[in-house]
Short mmCIF file of C-alpha atoms and ligand atoms in Angstrom, two decimals:
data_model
loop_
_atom_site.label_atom_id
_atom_site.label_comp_id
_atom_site.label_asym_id
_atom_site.label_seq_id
_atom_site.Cartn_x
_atom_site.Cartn_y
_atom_site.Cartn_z
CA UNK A 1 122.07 125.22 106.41
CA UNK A 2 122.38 122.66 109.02
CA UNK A 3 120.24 119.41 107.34
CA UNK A 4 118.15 117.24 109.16
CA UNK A 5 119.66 113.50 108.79
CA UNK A 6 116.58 111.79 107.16
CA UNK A 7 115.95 108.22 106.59
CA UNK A 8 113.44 107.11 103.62
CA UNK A 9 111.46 103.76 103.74
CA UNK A 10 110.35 101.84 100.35
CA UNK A 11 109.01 98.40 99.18
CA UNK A 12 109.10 99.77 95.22
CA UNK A 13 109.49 101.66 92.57
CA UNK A 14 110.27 104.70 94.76
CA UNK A 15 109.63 107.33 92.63
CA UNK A 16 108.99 109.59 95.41
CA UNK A 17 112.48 108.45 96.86
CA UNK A 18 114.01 109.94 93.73
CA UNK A 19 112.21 113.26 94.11
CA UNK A 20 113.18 113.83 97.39
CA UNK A 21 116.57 112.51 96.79
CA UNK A 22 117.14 115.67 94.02
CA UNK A 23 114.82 117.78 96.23
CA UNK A 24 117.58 117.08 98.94
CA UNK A 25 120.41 118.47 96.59
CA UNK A 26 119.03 122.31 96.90
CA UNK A 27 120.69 123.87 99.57
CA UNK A 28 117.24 125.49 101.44
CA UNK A 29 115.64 122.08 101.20
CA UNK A 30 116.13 121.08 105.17
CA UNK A 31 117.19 117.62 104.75
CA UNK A 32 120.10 115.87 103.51
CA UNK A 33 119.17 111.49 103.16
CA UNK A 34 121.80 109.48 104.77
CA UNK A 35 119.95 105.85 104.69
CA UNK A 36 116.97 104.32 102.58
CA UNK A 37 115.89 101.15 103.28
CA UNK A 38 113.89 98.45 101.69
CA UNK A 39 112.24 95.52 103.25
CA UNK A 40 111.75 94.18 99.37
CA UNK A 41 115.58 93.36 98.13
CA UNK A 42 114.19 93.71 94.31
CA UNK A 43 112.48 97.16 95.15
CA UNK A 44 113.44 99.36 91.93
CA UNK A 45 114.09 102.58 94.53
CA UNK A 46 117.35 100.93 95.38
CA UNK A 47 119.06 102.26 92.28
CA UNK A 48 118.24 105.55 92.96
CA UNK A 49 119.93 105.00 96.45
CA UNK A 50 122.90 103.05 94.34
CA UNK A 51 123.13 105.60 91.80
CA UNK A 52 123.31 108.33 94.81
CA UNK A 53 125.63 106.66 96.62
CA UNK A 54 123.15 106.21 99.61
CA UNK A 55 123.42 103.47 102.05
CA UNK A 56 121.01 101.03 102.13
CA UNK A 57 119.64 98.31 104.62
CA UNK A 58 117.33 95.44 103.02
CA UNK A 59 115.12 94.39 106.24
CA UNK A 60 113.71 91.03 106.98
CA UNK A 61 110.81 92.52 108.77
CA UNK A 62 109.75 88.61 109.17
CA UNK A 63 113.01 88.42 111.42
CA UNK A 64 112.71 88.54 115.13
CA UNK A 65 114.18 91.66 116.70
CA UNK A 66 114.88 93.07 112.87
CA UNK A 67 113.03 96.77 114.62
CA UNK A 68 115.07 96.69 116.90
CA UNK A 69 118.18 96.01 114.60
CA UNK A 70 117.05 98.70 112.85
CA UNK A 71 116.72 101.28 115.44
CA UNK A 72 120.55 100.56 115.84
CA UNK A 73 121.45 101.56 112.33
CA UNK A 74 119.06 104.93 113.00
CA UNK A 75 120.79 105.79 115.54
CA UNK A 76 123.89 105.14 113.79
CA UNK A 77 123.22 107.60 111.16
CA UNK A 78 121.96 109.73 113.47
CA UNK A 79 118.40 110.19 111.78
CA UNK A 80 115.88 112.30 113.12
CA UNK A 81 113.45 111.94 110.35
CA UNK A 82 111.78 108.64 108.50
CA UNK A 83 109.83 109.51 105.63
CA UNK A 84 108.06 106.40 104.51
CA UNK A 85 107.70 106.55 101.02
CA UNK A 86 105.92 103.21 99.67
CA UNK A 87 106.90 101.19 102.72
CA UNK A 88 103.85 98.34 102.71
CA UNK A 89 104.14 97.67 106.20
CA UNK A 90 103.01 98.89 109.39
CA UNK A 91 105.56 100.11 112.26
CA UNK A 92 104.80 98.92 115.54
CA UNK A 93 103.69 100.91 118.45
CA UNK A 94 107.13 99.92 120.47
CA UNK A 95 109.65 101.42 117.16
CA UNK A 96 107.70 104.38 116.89
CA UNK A 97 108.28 105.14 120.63
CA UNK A 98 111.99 103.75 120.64
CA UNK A 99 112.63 105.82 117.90
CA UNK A 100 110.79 108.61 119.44
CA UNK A 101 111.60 111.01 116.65
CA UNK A 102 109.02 112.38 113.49
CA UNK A 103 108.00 109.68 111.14
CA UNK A 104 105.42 110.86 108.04
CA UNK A 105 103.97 108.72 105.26
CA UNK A 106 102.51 109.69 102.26
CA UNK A 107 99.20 108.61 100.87
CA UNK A 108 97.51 108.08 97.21
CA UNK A 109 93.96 109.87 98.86
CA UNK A 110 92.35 112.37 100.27
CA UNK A 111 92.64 111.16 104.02
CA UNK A 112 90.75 110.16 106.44
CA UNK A 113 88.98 108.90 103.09
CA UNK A 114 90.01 105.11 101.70
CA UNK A 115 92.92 103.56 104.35
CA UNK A 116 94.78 100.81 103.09
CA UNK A 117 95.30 99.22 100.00
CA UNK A 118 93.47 99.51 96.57
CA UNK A 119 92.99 102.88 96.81
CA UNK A 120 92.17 103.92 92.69
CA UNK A 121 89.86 101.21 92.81
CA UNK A 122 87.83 102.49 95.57
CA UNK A 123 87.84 105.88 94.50
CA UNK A 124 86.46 105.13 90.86
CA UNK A 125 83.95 102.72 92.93
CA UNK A 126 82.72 104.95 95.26
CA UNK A 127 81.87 107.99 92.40
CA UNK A 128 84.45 110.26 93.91
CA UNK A 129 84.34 113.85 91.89
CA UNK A 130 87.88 114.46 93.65
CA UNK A 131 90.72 113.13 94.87
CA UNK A 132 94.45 113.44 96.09
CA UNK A 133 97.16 112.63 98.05
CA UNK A 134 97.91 113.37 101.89
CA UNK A 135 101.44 113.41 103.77
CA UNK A 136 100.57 112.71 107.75
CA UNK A 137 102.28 112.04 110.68
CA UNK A 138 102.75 108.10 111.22
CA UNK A 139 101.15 106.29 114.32
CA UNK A 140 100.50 102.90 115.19
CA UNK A 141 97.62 102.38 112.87
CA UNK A 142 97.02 102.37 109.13
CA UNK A 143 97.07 105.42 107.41
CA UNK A 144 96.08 107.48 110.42
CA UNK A 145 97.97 110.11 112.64
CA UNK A 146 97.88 113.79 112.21
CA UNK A 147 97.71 115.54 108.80
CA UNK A 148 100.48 117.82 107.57
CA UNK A 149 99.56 118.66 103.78
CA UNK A 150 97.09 117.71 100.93
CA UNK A 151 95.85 118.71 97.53
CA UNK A 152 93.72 117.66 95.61
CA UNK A 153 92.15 117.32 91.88
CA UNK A 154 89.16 116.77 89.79
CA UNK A 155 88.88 113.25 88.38
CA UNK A 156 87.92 113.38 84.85
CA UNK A 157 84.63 110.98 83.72
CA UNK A 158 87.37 109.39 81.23
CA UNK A 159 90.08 108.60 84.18
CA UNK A 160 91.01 105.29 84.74
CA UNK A 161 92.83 103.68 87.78
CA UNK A 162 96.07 104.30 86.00
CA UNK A 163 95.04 107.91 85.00
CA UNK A 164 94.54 108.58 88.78
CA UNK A 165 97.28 107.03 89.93
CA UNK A 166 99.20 108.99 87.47
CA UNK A 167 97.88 112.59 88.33
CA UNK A 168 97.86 111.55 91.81
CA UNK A 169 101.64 110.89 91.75
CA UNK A 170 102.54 113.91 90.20
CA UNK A 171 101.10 115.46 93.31
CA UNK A 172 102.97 113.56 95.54
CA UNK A 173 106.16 115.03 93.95
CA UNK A 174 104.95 118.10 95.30
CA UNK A 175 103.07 117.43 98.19
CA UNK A 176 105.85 115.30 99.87
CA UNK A 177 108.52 118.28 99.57
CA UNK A 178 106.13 120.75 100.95
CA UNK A 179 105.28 118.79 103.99
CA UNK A 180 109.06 118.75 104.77
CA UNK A 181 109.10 122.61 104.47
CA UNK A 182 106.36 123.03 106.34
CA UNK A 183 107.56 120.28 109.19
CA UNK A 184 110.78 121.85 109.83
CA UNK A 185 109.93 126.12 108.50
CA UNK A 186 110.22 127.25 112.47
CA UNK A 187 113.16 125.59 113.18
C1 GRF B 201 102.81 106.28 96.32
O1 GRF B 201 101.72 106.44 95.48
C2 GRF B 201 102.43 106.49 97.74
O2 GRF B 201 101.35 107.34 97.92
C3 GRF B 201 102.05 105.11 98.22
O3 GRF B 201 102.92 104.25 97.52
C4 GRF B 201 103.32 104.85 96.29
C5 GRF B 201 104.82 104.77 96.21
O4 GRF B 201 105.29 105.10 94.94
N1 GRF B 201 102.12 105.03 99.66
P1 GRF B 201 106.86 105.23 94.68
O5 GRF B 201 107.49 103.92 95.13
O6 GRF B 201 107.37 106.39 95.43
O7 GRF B 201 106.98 105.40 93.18
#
């Protein structure tokens, strides 16, 4: 099967990074990950890209010009897909058109419900009975853009903003792959 060169974007632990790099290994999954990058040089995912032996770029998004940098090294690897996976900051308007190729994050919530940051917290706060996670297609603004998968669960009275974030991440390992299926099933 002809793989689709992806690129995978963290600032941390990247737990999902290592999912998707040993998703990746299976010969019907339809990518193959060629570059990870970081814009947090003590991110934890970078072993997993270490321990793969996959390059990796630590970005100074702080640095004039560093999208722009960037899109050189995309291009270099020829990637057609960025998969942000943790990445704590926004892409501007400009790379996403530059790079003019798919680009999906995922989310710890139920989209379009709680953007942003502190998401556990604002679940418990606002009484949720259910929650989730949500892989989408990445535009300009936070946590927005076209959605590609979900799924949910029922939050227990006894769950705690670690308990959800838990349960919610064990979805992501499943949600994430599936999105990628379902991206690139008609190709
Ligand atoms: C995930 O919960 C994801 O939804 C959010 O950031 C977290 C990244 O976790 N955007 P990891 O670095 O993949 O372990």
């Amino acid at each position: 099967m002809v793989k689709i060169n992806t690129c995978i974007f963290i600032s941390g632990k990247g737990s999902n990074l290592k999912n998707l790099i040993n998703r990746s290994r299976d010969y019907n999954f339809p990518i193959s990950i060629k570059l990870v990058v970081s814009n947090k040089k003590e991110a934890l995912g970078i072993q997993h890209a270490k321990r793969n032996f996959i390059p990796y770029l630590i970005i100074d998004t702080k640095s004039r010009n560093f999208e722009h940098r960037l899109l050189i090294d995309l291009k270099k690897y020829n990637i057609s897909l960025i998969c942000l996976a943790g990445y704590m900051k926004i892409l501007s308007k400009r790379f996403l058109r530059d790079f003019g190729k798919k680009v999906i994050n995922i989310h710890p919530s139920l989209l379009p419900k709680f953007k942003g940051l502190k998401t556990f917290a604002k679940i418990l706060k606002n009484k949720e009975k259910k929650t989730g996670c949500t892989v989408h297609f990445v535009d300009e603004k936070l946590d927005n853009g076209k959605i590609i998968s979900q799924r949910f669960f029922f939050i227990d009275p006894t769950d705690n903003e670690d308990k959800i974030k838990n349960k919610t991440q064990k979805l992501e390992y499943l949600v994430f792959p599936e999105s990628i299926i379902k991206i690139f099933r008609n190709r």
